[in-house]
Amino acid sequence: ADKIFLSKQREVLKLLNKVHEPNRFKDQADLGRSYDPTQHLSKYKNALPVKTLVKQYTSGRLLPRGQIFTLFNDRQREQMITIFESLFYAEDWDTFYRTACYVRDRVNEGQFVYALSVAVLHREDTRGMVLPPAYEVYPHLFVNSDVIHAAYRAKMRQEPARVRMNFTGTVRNPEQRVAYLGEDVGINSHHSHWHMDFPFWWKQDEYGVKKDRQGELFYYMHHQLIARLDLERLSNDLPFVKPLYWEDKIEDGFYPQTTYRVGGEFPARPDNFEFQDLQDIKVKDMVDYTRRIREAISQQSVITRWGQNLPLNDTMGINILGSLVEPSQESPNPQYYGALHNYGHILLGQITDPKGKFDMPPGVMEHFETATRDPAFFRLHKYIDNLFKLHKDMLPPYAREELEFPGVAIQDVTVDDLVTYFEDFDIDLLNALDDTLELKDVEIKARVRRLNHRPFTFSITVNSNQEQMAAVRIFLGPKFDWFGQEIPINEKRLYVIELDKFVAKVNKGATVIQRKSSESSVAIPDRETTKILVRRVDDALQGKATYTVNKDVRHCGYPERLLLPKGKRDGMPFSLFVILTDFDKEKVNDLPWDYDYGGSISYCGTVSGHKYPDSKPMGFPFDRQINSDNFFRSNIYQKDVVITFKDSE
Ligand code: CUO
C-alpha cells in the first residue's frame, strides 16, 4: 500500500517540477492532452467547477500562463478556486491525477501550484503527502534579484555556483537590522503555508472540511509573528513595532530588491508615503470599517448581515472577530465590516501605482510568500492586533478558578544555556531557471544567513497531590524595554512568545518533566529539499531503501531554529513563564494529544477537519489583562533566563 502511495507522491512532485515549463514529463503531458473532463463528469462529487473550468479555458478567459497570480485579485482568485474545486471534488485518485495533468499545462502556473497544493493538503487520498518547500517551487519569491541574475549567468556559463544572498537595505536603514527575520525563507514559508491551511476563501460547508477556530488562529498566529519580531527588534536595540494608520504617513519605505520570473521587479515604496485610493478600495472605506469594528468591540456585539446581534462577550468572541477582520468566509457581515485586513494588504501592495498608470506588478504585500519582507507588514498586523487587544481588554481578567491548578506546584524550572547564532543555508535554485535554452541543469544555489539556536531542554520539577494529566505552556517575554526599564507584567504579556505547549503526566509526589526544544509543538524542522525527497522516494519505489509514510505529517509550523529571539552578545535577560493547568478540564476531543498527531498544534491547529484539542483561549493566560497580585500562584512559574548571541557556532 505504501508503494502505491509513494508512486502518487512521485507524480505530485513531478507535477510541481518546473511548473513554468509545459511538457515537462511526457507521460503527464500526454495524459493531460488526451483527457477531457467533460467526458467524466460523473467522476466529480460536484461537476460544476470542472465544467466551468473547461468553458473558461476554451473561451480563453483564464489568466494566461506566464502572468503574475495574486490571491488578492478577486478574478484571479475565483479562477484559482475553480481549479482547486475541480481537483478537490475529483472522486478518486485517478480522476484527480488526470485533472491535475490536464490543468498543469493549460492554466496559469501560479494558480496551478496554489490550487494543487491546497487540494493535496485537503484530500483524504493525499493525506501525508510531502510537498516540496515553497522556496524551491518558487525561488523568485524568496531570494533577491541579484541572486537570480547571478544564477542565470552561472547557467549560461554552465558552471555550478553558490550565490551569496544579502539582506536588503543598508546600515543607514535601522529597520535593516531585523531584515534577517522578515526575509527569512523559513518565516515566509511558514506564513504562506499557514494561509494554505487556513485559506480566507475556504467554504467550510461546501467542502465539508471544517476549520476549527480559524478566526482565532488568524489572530493568534499573526499575534505571535509580531511578538516574535518585537523580541527580535529588542535584541537589536530597536523599539517595538508601531501600528500604522490609514490616514497617517508610512514613515519607512521599502525597496524589496526582488524580481518576478516574468513581469519585472517588485515595486518599491519610498519613505513617508501615504495610503492612496485605488479604483475600488478607498482609504475612507477603511476608516469606516475600522469605526464599525471598534463600535462592535466596545458594544461587545456584532451585527450580522440579517441584522441580528452576535455577542462578543465570551471566550469565542475572538473567533468571530478574527473572521470578520481578515475576513474569511465565516465573516458575519462582510458588507458592513468590509475586508479590513485583506484590503490593507492590497492598499500597501499597490501604493506606488494606485491608478495602474504604470502597470506595475503586485507588491510584496500581495503574496503571502513575500509579505513579511516589508516592515509595513508588521505595522499593518500590529494595527489589526490592537483591535483584537481592545476586544480582549473588554473581557474580565481570568478568575482564580481559571488560573489555578489545585494540588499542583512547580518547584523549579531549569534550562540549558540559551545560545543563538547565524549559520549558512543553501537554497536550491534549479526551479528558478528556464530550460528552454538548450542548456543542461548545473547545480546553482543561493547561500543565505539565517538564525539558529543550540538545542536546549527544559526540566520542570512538579509536585502534585495526585497522579493526573497537566497541560504545560511555556512562554518567553521581554524583561526590559527599549529604554532599559523593567516591563510590568500587564504590558509584558503583549510581547510573550509561545515556546511550547504539551501534555505531561504528573505523578503523586515529585515529577521532573523533560522537554526538548526539538519537540516544541509550535515549530517544525527544516523541510526536506526536493532533490533528496525525490531520491528517497525513487529508492523506495525501486526497493533500494525504506520510506515510512507519515499520514500525519504537517507542513505548518514556525521554523524550529527560530524558536528563540537572537538576544545579545553579552547576554540578554528575558522572562520565562511555565504554566501548568488541569488538562482533563480543557481537553476537547479524544484525539491522542501527543504531538505526533498532526504536529505543530499551537499556531496551526490539528490536521484539517479535526478540532483544536484544548478549549483554553489561544495565548492563555496572557491574552487577558493581568492583575499581578492575583496572577502568580503555585502552578504559574516565572524566572529570568539569558539568551546569548554568538556570531557563529
Ligand atoms: Cu498573514 Cu496578513 O494575514 O498576512
PDB file of N, CA and C in Angstrom, residues 91-183:
ATOM      1  N   GLU A  91     -13.451  12.381  -7.609  1.00  0.00           N
ATOM      2  CA  GLU A  91     -13.908  11.334  -6.695  1.00  0.00           C
ATOM      3  C   GLU A  91     -12.810  10.349  -6.293  1.00  0.00           C
ATOM      4  N   ASP A  92     -11.887  10.092  -7.194  1.00  0.00           N
ATOM      5  CA  ASP A  92     -10.830   9.133  -6.857  1.00  0.00           C
ATOM      6  C   ASP A  92      -9.483   9.687  -7.321  1.00  0.00           C
ATOM      7  N   TRP A  93      -8.445   9.003  -6.940  1.00  0.00           N
ATOM      8  CA  TRP A  93      -7.097   9.455  -7.272  1.00  0.00           C
ATOM      9  C   TRP A  93      -6.914   9.618  -8.788  1.00  0.00           C
ATOM     10  N   ASP A  94      -7.413   8.626  -9.534  1.00  0.00           N
ATOM     11  CA  ASP A  94      -7.236   8.635 -10.978  1.00  0.00           C
ATOM     12  C   ASP A  94      -7.800   9.903 -11.611  1.00  0.00           C
ATOM     13  N   THR A  95      -9.017  10.243 -11.196  1.00  0.00           N
ATOM     14  CA  THR A  95      -9.652  11.439 -11.742  1.00  0.00           C
ATOM     15  C   THR A  95      -8.885  12.690 -11.302  1.00  0.00           C
ATOM     16  N   PHE A  96      -8.481  12.693 -10.038  1.00  0.00           N
ATOM     17  CA  PHE A  96      -7.693  13.814  -9.515  1.00  0.00           C
ATOM     18  C   PHE A  96      -6.404  13.987 -10.327  1.00  0.00           C
ATOM     19  N   TYR A  97      -5.721  12.875 -10.532  1.00  0.00           N
ATOM     20  CA  TYR A  97      -4.431  12.927 -11.212  1.00  0.00           C
ATOM     21  C   TYR A  97      -4.591  13.387 -12.670  1.00  0.00           C
ATOM     22  N   ARG A  98      -5.590  12.828 -13.340  1.00  0.00           N
ATOM     23  CA  ARG A  98      -5.827  13.236 -14.734  1.00  0.00           C
ATOM     24  C   ARG A  98      -6.198  14.721 -14.817  1.00  0.00           C
ATOM     25  N   THR A  99      -7.030  15.134 -13.880  1.00  0.00           N
ATOM     26  CA  THR A  99      -7.421  16.545 -13.873  1.00  0.00           C
ATOM     27  C   THR A  99      -6.189  17.428 -13.664  1.00  0.00           C
ATOM     28  N   ALA A 100      -5.317  16.990 -12.748  1.00  0.00           N
ATOM     29  CA  ALA A 100      -4.102  17.768 -12.470  1.00  0.00           C
ATOM     30  C   ALA A 100      -3.225  17.852 -13.717  1.00  0.00           C
ATOM     31  N   CYS A 101      -3.069  16.727 -14.422  1.00  0.00           N
ATOM     32  CA  CYS A 101      -2.265  16.745 -15.653  1.00  0.00           C
ATOM     33  C   CYS A 101      -2.930  17.651 -16.698  1.00  0.00           C
ATOM     34  N   TYR A 102      -4.250  17.603 -16.735  1.00  0.00           N
ATOM     35  CA  TYR A 102      -4.995  18.428 -17.696  1.00  0.00           C
ATOM     36  C   TYR A 102      -4.750  19.917 -17.435  1.00  0.00           C
ATOM     37  N   VAL A 103      -4.839  20.320 -16.179  1.00  0.00           N
ATOM     38  CA  VAL A 103      -4.686  21.760 -15.897  1.00  0.00           C
ATOM     39  C   VAL A 103      -3.234  22.223 -15.919  1.00  0.00           C
ATOM     40  N   ARG A 104      -2.332  21.326 -15.578  1.00  0.00           N
ATOM     41  CA  ARG A 104      -0.946  21.763 -15.403  1.00  0.00           C
ATOM     42  C   ARG A 104      -0.403  22.573 -16.581  1.00  0.00           C
ATOM     43  N   ASP A 105      -0.605  22.087 -17.782  1.00  0.00           N
ATOM     44  CA  ASP A 105      -0.044  22.773 -18.944  1.00  0.00           C
ATOM     45  C   ASP A 105      -1.004  23.767 -19.575  1.00  0.00           C
ATOM     46  N   ARG A 106      -2.189  23.890 -18.993  1.00  0.00           N
ATOM     47  CA  ARG A 106      -3.172  24.784 -19.601  1.00  0.00           C
ATOM     48  C   ARG A 106      -3.369  26.088 -18.841  1.00  0.00           C
ATOM     49  N   VAL A 107      -3.353  25.994 -17.514  1.00  0.00           N
ATOM     50  CA  VAL A 107      -3.673  27.201 -16.736  1.00  0.00           C
ATOM     51  C   VAL A 107      -2.413  27.908 -16.250  1.00  0.00           C
ATOM     52  N   ASN A 108      -2.619  29.067 -15.693  1.00  0.00           N
ATOM     53  CA  ASN A 108      -1.519  29.858 -15.137  1.00  0.00           C
ATOM     54  C   ASN A 108      -0.770  29.048 -14.059  1.00  0.00           C
ATOM     55  N   GLU A 109       0.570  29.126 -14.107  1.00  0.00           N
ATOM     56  CA  GLU A 109       1.386  28.311 -13.196  1.00  0.00           C
ATOM     57  C   GLU A 109       1.129  28.622 -11.732  1.00  0.00           C
ATOM     58  N   GLY A 110       1.008  29.919 -11.443  1.00  0.00           N
ATOM     59  CA  GLY A 110       0.793  30.320 -10.057  1.00  0.00           C
ATOM     60  C   GLY A 110      -0.523  29.775  -9.534  1.00  0.00           C
ATOM     61  N   GLN A 111      -1.551  29.903 -10.344  1.00  0.00           N
ATOM     62  CA  GLN A 111      -2.858  29.369  -9.962  1.00  0.00           C
ATOM     63  C   GLN A 111      -2.793  27.856  -9.792  1.00  0.00           C
ATOM     64  N   PHE A 112      -2.056  27.212 -10.688  1.00  0.00           N
ATOM     65  CA  PHE A 112      -1.955  25.755 -10.635  1.00  0.00           C
ATOM     66  C   PHE A 112      -1.260  25.290  -9.352  1.00  0.00           C
ATOM     67  N   VAL A 113      -0.102  25.862  -9.064  1.00  0.00           N
ATOM     68  CA  VAL A 113       0.656  25.438  -7.881  1.00  0.00           C
ATOM     69  C   VAL A 113      -0.183  25.630  -6.620  1.00  0.00           C
ATOM     70  N   TYR A 114      -0.814  26.787  -6.533  1.00  0.00           N
ATOM     71  CA  TYR A 114      -1.590  27.098  -5.343  1.00  0.00           C
ATOM     72  C   TYR A 114      -2.775  26.132  -5.205  1.00  0.00           C
ATOM     73  N   ALA A 115      -3.528  25.957  -6.296  1.00  0.00           N
ATOM     74  CA  ALA A 115      -4.709  25.086  -6.256  1.00  0.00           C
ATOM     75  C   ALA A 115      -4.315  23.637  -5.970  1.00  0.00           C
ATOM     76  N   LEU A 116      -3.251  23.178  -6.627  1.00  0.00           N
ATOM     77  CA  LEU A 116      -2.826  21.792  -6.420  1.00  0.00           C
ATOM     78  C   LEU A 116      -2.360  21.582  -4.980  1.00  0.00           C
ATOM     79  N   SER A 117      -1.575  22.535  -4.464  1.00  0.00           N
ATOM     80  CA  SER A 117      -1.064  22.387  -3.096  1.00  0.00           C
ATOM     81  C   SER A 117      -2.212  22.311  -2.098  1.00  0.00           C
ATOM     82  N   VAL A 118      -3.174  23.227  -2.223  1.00  0.00           N
ATOM     83  CA  VAL A 118      -4.285  23.233  -1.262  1.00  0.00           C
ATOM     84  C   VAL A 118      -5.104  21.948  -1.409  1.00  0.00           C
ATOM     85  N   ALA A 119      -5.259  21.464  -2.644  1.00  0.00           N
ATOM     86  CA  ALA A 119      -6.005  20.213  -2.850  1.00  0.00           C
ATOM     87  C   ALA A 119      -5.268  19.044  -2.185  1.00  0.00           C
ATOM     88  N   VAL A 120      -3.956  18.967  -2.387  1.00  0.00           N
ATOM     89  CA  VAL A 120      -3.174  17.880  -1.787  1.00  0.00           C
ATOM     90  C   VAL A 120      -3.271  17.929  -0.256  1.00  0.00           C
ATOM     91  N   LEU A 121      -3.291  19.139   0.279  1.00  0.00           N
ATOM     92  CA  LEU A 121      -3.362  19.280   1.736  1.00  0.00           C
ATOM     93  C   LEU A 121      -4.724  18.900   2.298  1.00  0.00           C
ATOM     94  N   HIS A 122      -5.738  18.861   1.453  1.00  0.00           N
ATOM     95  CA  HIS A 122      -7.077  18.634   1.985  1.00  0.00           C
ATOM     96  C   HIS A 122      -7.780  17.375   1.498  1.00  0.00           C
ATOM     97  N   ARG A 123      -7.223  16.698   0.496  1.00  0.00           N
ATOM     98  CA  ARG A 123      -7.872  15.456   0.047  1.00  0.00           C
ATOM     99  C   ARG A 123      -7.504  14.320   0.990  1.00  0.00           C
ATOM    100  N   GLU A 124      -8.427  13.394   1.155  1.00  0.00           N
ATOM    101  CA  GLU A 124      -8.163  12.246   2.026  1.00  0.00           C
ATOM    102  C   GLU A 124      -7.066  11.367   1.426  1.00  0.00           C
ATOM    103  N   ASP A 125      -7.123  11.135   0.093  1.00  0.00           N
ATOM    104  CA  ASP A 125      -6.173  10.185  -0.510  1.00  0.00           C
ATOM    105  C   ASP A 125      -4.765  10.746  -0.672  1.00  0.00           C
ATOM    106  N   THR A 126      -4.572  12.010  -0.354  1.00  0.00           N
ATOM    107  CA  THR A 126      -3.222  12.565  -0.432  1.00  0.00           C
ATOM    108  C   THR A 126      -2.706  12.928   0.967  1.00  0.00           C
ATOM    109  N   ARG A 127      -3.454  12.533   1.960  1.00  0.00           N
ATOM    110  CA  ARG A 127      -3.039  12.877   3.312  1.00  0.00           C
ATOM    111  C   ARG A 127      -1.692  12.230   3.642  1.00  0.00           C
ATOM    112  N   GLY A 128      -0.768  13.013   4.125  1.00  0.00           N
ATOM    113  CA  GLY A 128       0.563  12.506   4.431  1.00  0.00           C
ATOM    114  C   GLY A 128       1.549  12.754   3.302  1.00  0.00           C
ATOM    115  N   MET A 129       1.058  13.309   2.220  1.00  0.00           N
ATOM    116  CA  MET A 129       1.946  13.589   1.099  1.00  0.00           C
ATOM    117  C   MET A 129       2.823  14.793   1.419  1.00  0.00           C
ATOM    118  N   VAL A 130       4.081  14.719   1.005  1.00  0.00           N
ATOM    119  CA  VAL A 130       5.011  15.802   1.292  1.00  0.00           C
ATOM    120  C   VAL A 130       5.098  16.731   0.086  1.00  0.00           C
ATOM    121  N   LEU A 131       4.924  17.998   0.337  1.00  0.00           N
ATOM    122  CA  LEU A 131       5.069  18.985  -0.736  1.00  0.00           C
ATOM    123  C   LEU A 131       6.492  19.524  -0.704  1.00  0.00           C
ATOM    124  N   PRO A 132       7.030  19.901  -1.854  1.00  0.00           N
ATOM    125  CA  PRO A 132       8.377  20.493  -1.835  1.00  0.00           C
ATOM    126  C   PRO A 132       8.338  21.833  -1.102  1.00  0.00           C
ATOM    127  N   PRO A 133       9.456  22.259  -0.508  1.00  0.00           N
ATOM    128  CA  PRO A 133       9.461  23.561   0.165  1.00  0.00           C
ATOM    129  C   PRO A 133       9.099  24.669  -0.830  1.00  0.00           C
ATOM    130  N   ALA A 134       8.294  25.630  -0.368  1.00  0.00           N
ATOM    131  CA  ALA A 134       7.833  26.705  -1.247  1.00  0.00           C
ATOM    132  C   ALA A 134       9.001  27.435  -1.910  1.00  0.00           C
ATOM    133  N   TYR A 135      10.114  27.592  -1.168  1.00  0.00           N
ATOM    134  CA  TYR A 135      11.236  28.363  -1.733  1.00  0.00           C
ATOM    135  C   TYR A 135      11.950  27.581  -2.836  1.00  0.00           C
ATOM    136  N   GLU A 136      11.634  26.304  -2.986  1.00  0.00           N
ATOM    137  CA  GLU A 136      12.204  25.578  -4.128  1.00  0.00           C
ATOM    138  C   GLU A 136      11.247  25.572  -5.312  1.00  0.00           C
ATOM    139  N   VAL A 137       9.952  25.635  -5.035  1.00  0.00           N
ATOM    140  CA  VAL A 137       8.983  25.692  -6.133  1.00  0.00           C
ATOM    141  C   VAL A 137       9.034  27.074  -6.793  1.00  0.00           C
ATOM    142  N   TYR A 138       9.115  28.095  -5.948  1.00  0.00           N
ATOM    143  CA  TYR A 138       9.099  29.478  -6.421  1.00  0.00           C
ATOM    144  C   TYR A 138      10.252  30.293  -5.877  1.00  0.00           C
ATOM    145  N   PRO A 139      11.492  29.957  -6.255  1.00  0.00           N
ATOM    146  CA  PRO A 139      12.635  30.652  -5.655  1.00  0.00           C
ATOM    147  C   PRO A 139      12.572  32.167  -5.845  1.00  0.00           C
ATOM    148  N   HIS A 140      11.945  32.609  -6.941  1.00  0.00           N
ATOM    149  CA  HIS A 140      11.905  34.049  -7.192  1.00  0.00           C
ATOM    150  C   HIS A 140      11.279  34.831  -6.047  1.00  0.00           C
ATOM    151  N   LEU A 141      10.297  34.206  -5.394  1.00  0.00           N
ATOM    152  CA  LEU A 141       9.602  34.922  -4.340  1.00  0.00           C
ATOM    153  C   LEU A 141      10.402  34.939  -3.038  1.00  0.00           C
ATOM    154  N   PHE A 142      11.498  34.206  -2.998  1.00  0.00           N
ATOM    155  CA  PHE A 142      12.219  34.070  -1.731  1.00  0.00           C
ATOM    156  C   PHE A 142      13.631  34.632  -1.752  1.00  0.00           C
ATOM    157  N   VAL A 143      14.193  34.821  -2.937  1.00  0.00           N
ATOM    158  CA  VAL A 143      15.562  35.347  -2.982  1.00  0.00           C
ATOM    159  C   VAL A 143      15.598  36.656  -3.770  1.00  0.00           C
ATOM    160  N   ASN A 144      16.694  37.375  -3.627  1.00  0.00           N
ATOM    161  CA  ASN A 144      16.819  38.696  -4.260  1.00  0.00           C
ATOM    162  C   ASN A 144      17.121  38.623  -5.747  1.00  0.00           C
ATOM    163  N   SER A 145      16.871  39.751  -6.400  1.00  0.00           N
ATOM    164  CA  SER A 145      17.145  39.850  -7.837  1.00  0.00           C
ATOM    165  C   SER A 145      18.596  39.516  -8.166  1.00  0.00           C
ATOM    166  N   ASP A 146      19.511  40.036  -7.343  1.00  0.00           N
ATOM    167  CA  ASP A 146      20.944  39.800  -7.582  1.00  0.00           C
ATOM    168  C   ASP A 146      21.232  38.318  -7.724  1.00  0.00           C
ATOM    169  N   VAL A 147      20.618  37.566  -6.838  1.00  0.00           N
ATOM    170  CA  VAL A 147      20.865  36.132  -6.819  1.00  0.00           C
ATOM    171  C   VAL A 147      20.339  35.493  -8.099  1.00  0.00           C
ATOM    172  N   ILE A 148      19.146  35.926  -8.506  1.00  0.00           N
ATOM    173  CA  ILE A 148      18.554  35.373  -9.722  1.00  0.00           C
ATOM    174  C   ILE A 148      19.439  35.689 -10.936  1.00  0.00           C
ATOM    175  N   HIS A 149      19.897  36.945 -11.003  1.00  0.00           N
ATOM    176  CA  HIS A 149      20.753  37.314 -12.137  1.00  0.00           C
ATOM    177  C   HIS A 149      22.040  36.505 -12.146  1.00  0.00           C
ATOM    178  N   ALA A 150      22.652  36.361 -10.986  1.00  0.00           N
ATOM    179  CA  ALA A 150      23.899  35.592 -10.902  1.00  0.00           C
ATOM    180  C   ALA A 150      23.643  34.131 -11.281  1.00  0.00           C
ATOM    181  N   ALA A 151      22.480  33.630 -10.898  1.00  0.00           N
ATOM    182  CA  ALA A 151      22.152  32.243 -11.221  1.00  0.00           C
ATOM    183  C   ALA A 151      22.038  32.065 -12.737  1.00  0.00           C
ATOM    184  N   TYR A 152      21.406  33.038 -13.387  1.00  0.00           N
ATOM    185  CA  TYR A 152      21.290  32.968 -14.849  1.00  0.00           C
ATOM    186  C   TYR A 152      22.666  32.956 -15.509  1.00  0.00           C
ATOM    187  N   ARG A 153      23.537  33.840 -14.998  1.00  0.00           N
ATOM    188  CA  ARG A 153      24.886  33.901 -15.591  1.00  0.00           C
ATOM    189  C   ARG A 153      25.590  32.553 -15.438  1.00  0.00           C
ATOM    190  N   ALA A 154      25.450  31.979 -14.240  1.00  0.00           N
ATOM    191  CA  ALA A 154      26.114  30.694 -13.991  1.00  0.00           C
ATOM    192  C   ALA A 154      25.570  29.619 -14.930  1.00  0.00           C
ATOM    193  N   LYS A 155      24.269  29.671 -15.142  1.00  0.00           N
ATOM    194  CA  LYS A 155      23.672  28.660 -16.015  1.00  0.00           C
ATOM    195  C   LYS A 155      24.154  28.830 -17.461  1.00  0.00           C
ATOM    196  N   MET A 156      24.246  30.087 -17.905  1.00  0.00           N
ATOM    197  CA  MET A 156      24.724  30.346 -19.263  1.00  0.00           C
ATOM    198  C   MET A 156      26.143  29.820 -19.442  1.00  0.00           C
ATOM    199  N   ARG A 157      26.939  30.016 -18.394  1.00  0.00           N
ATOM    200  CA  ARG A 157      28.334  29.542 -18.479  1.00  0.00           C
ATOM    201  C   ARG A 157      28.431  28.058 -18.187  1.00  0.00           C
ATOM    202  N   GLN A 158      27.306  27.467 -17.765  1.00  0.00           N
ATOM    203  CA  GLN A 158      27.279  26.043 -17.412  1.00  0.00           C
ATOM    204  C   GLN A 158      28.250  25.717 -16.285  1.00  0.00           C
ATOM    205  N   GLU A 159      28.300  26.648 -15.333  1.00  0.00           N
ATOM    206  CA  GLU A 159      29.187  26.415 -14.185  1.00  0.00           C
ATOM    207  C   GLU A 159      28.347  26.312 -12.927  1.00  0.00           C
ATOM    208  N   PRO A 160      28.604  25.339 -12.090  1.00  0.00           N
ATOM    209  CA  PRO A 160      27.896  25.289 -10.806  1.00  0.00           C
ATOM    210  C   PRO A 160      28.235  26.548 -10.011  1.00  0.00           C
ATOM    211  N   ALA A 161      27.288  27.030  -9.234  1.00  0.00           N
ATOM    212  CA  ALA A 161      27.570  28.258  -8.488  1.00  0.00           C
ATOM    213  C   ALA A 161      26.840  28.255  -7.168  1.00  0.00           C
ATOM    214  N   ARG A 162      27.409  29.010  -6.235  1.00  0.00           N
ATOM    215  CA  ARG A 162      26.753  29.235  -4.962  1.00  0.00           C
ATOM    216  C   ARG A 162      26.766  30.746  -4.759  1.00  0.00           C
ATOM    217  N   VAL A 163      25.570  31.335  -4.830  1.00  0.00           N
ATOM    218  CA  VAL A 163      25.497  32.793  -4.814  1.00  0.00           C
ATOM    219  C   VAL A 163      25.113  33.279  -3.431  1.00  0.00           C
ATOM    220  N   ARG A 164      25.902  34.162  -2.890  1.00  0.00           N
ATOM    221  CA  ARG A 164      25.626  34.701  -1.557  1.00  0.00           C
ATOM    222  C   ARG A 164      24.479  35.699  -1.643  1.00  0.00           C
ATOM    223  N   MET A 165      23.473  35.522  -0.791  1.00  0.00           N
ATOM    224  CA  MET A 165      22.367  36.480  -0.787  1.00  0.00           C
ATOM    225  C   MET A 165      22.476  37.380   0.427  1.00  0.00           C
ATOM    226  N   ASN A 166      22.434  38.691   0.184  1.00  0.00           N
ATOM    227  CA  ASN A 166      22.468  39.645   1.288  1.00  0.00           C
ATOM    228  C   ASN A 166      21.062  40.120   1.596  1.00  0.00           C
ATOM    229  N   PHE A 167      20.872  40.601   2.808  1.00  0.00           N
ATOM    230  CA  PHE A 167      19.571  41.161   3.142  1.00  0.00           C
ATOM    231  C   PHE A 167      19.465  42.545   2.516  1.00  0.00           C
ATOM    232  N   THR A 168      18.218  42.985   2.308  1.00  0.00           N
ATOM    233  CA  THR A 168      18.044  44.274   1.643  1.00  0.00           C
ATOM    234  C   THR A 168      18.454  45.414   2.563  1.00  0.00           C
ATOM    235  N   GLY A 169      18.682  46.577   1.961  1.00  0.00           N
ATOM    236  CA  GLY A 169      18.925  47.781   2.750  1.00  0.00           C
ATOM    237  C   GLY A 169      20.384  47.968   3.106  1.00  0.00           C
ATOM    238  N   THR A 170      20.626  49.073   3.813  1.00  0.00           N
ATOM    239  CA  THR A 170      21.981  49.429   4.180  1.00  0.00           C
ATOM    240  C   THR A 170      22.016  49.724   5.669  1.00  0.00           C
ATOM    241  N   VAL A 171      23.195  49.962   6.206  1.00  0.00           N
ATOM    242  CA  VAL A 171      23.302  50.290   7.632  1.00  0.00           C
ATOM    243  C   VAL A 171      22.615  51.608   7.950  1.00  0.00           C
ATOM    244  N   ARG A 172      22.351  52.421   6.919  1.00  0.00           N
ATOM    245  CA  ARG A 172      21.664  53.687   7.178  1.00  0.00           C
ATOM    246  C   ARG A 172      20.174  53.472   7.445  1.00  0.00           C
ATOM    247  N   ASN A 173      19.703  52.271   7.211  1.00  0.00           N
ATOM    248  CA  ASN A 173      18.307  51.963   7.483  1.00  0.00           C
ATOM    249  C   ASN A 173      18.227  51.042   8.709  1.00  0.00           C
ATOM    250  N   PRO A 174      17.830  51.607   9.863  1.00  0.00           N
ATOM    251  CA  PRO A 174      17.825  50.784  11.088  1.00  0.00           C
ATOM    252  C   PRO A 174      16.922  49.564  10.971  1.00  0.00           C
ATOM    253  N   GLU A 175      15.853  49.673  10.171  1.00  0.00           N
ATOM    254  CA  GLU A 175      14.935  48.546  10.003  1.00  0.00           C
ATOM    255  C   GLU A 175      15.675  47.320   9.446  1.00  0.00           C
ATOM    256  N   GLN A 176      16.786  47.613   8.772  1.00  0.00           N
ATOM    257  CA  GLN A 176      17.536  46.534   8.142  1.00  0.00           C
ATOM    258  C   GLN A 176      18.106  45.564   9.186  1.00  0.00           C
ATOM    259  N   ARG A 177      18.240  46.033  10.436  1.00  0.00           N
ATOM    260  CA  ARG A 177      18.816  45.177  11.472  1.00  0.00           C
ATOM    261  C   ARG A 177      17.985  43.932  11.746  1.00  0.00           C
ATOM    262  N   VAL A 178      16.680  44.000  11.418  1.00  0.00           N
ATOM    263  CA  VAL A 178      15.866  42.804  11.622  1.00  0.00           C
ATOM    264  C   VAL A 178      15.424  42.179  10.293  1.00  0.00           C
ATOM    265  N   ALA A 179      16.063  42.619   9.198  1.00  0.00           N
ATOM    266  CA  ALA A 179      15.711  42.052   7.893  1.00  0.00           C
ATOM    267  C   ALA A 179      15.957  40.541   7.882  1.00  0.00           C
ATOM    268  N   TYR A 180      16.920  40.084   8.708  1.00  0.00           N
ATOM    269  CA  TYR A 180      17.199  38.644   8.724  1.00  0.00           C
ATOM    270  C   TYR A 180      15.975  37.839   9.138  1.00  0.00           C
ATOM    271  N   LEU A 181      15.048  38.468   9.860  1.00  0.00           N
ATOM    272  CA  LEU A 181      13.831  37.742  10.235  1.00  0.00           C
ATOM    273  C   LEU A 181      12.756  37.890   9.159  1.00  0.00           C
ATOM    274  N   GLY A 182      12.470  39.144   8.765  1.00  0.00           N
ATOM    275  CA  GLY A 182      11.415  39.365   7.778  1.00  0.00           C
ATOM    276  C   GLY A 182      11.706  38.695   6.444  1.00  0.00           C
ATOM    277  N   GLU A 183      13.001  38.539   6.134  1.00  0.00           N
ATOM    278  CA  GLU A 183      13.378  37.952   4.850  1.00  0.00           C
ATOM    279  C   GLU A 183      13.766  36.483   4.980  1.00  0.00           C
TER     280      GLU A 183
END
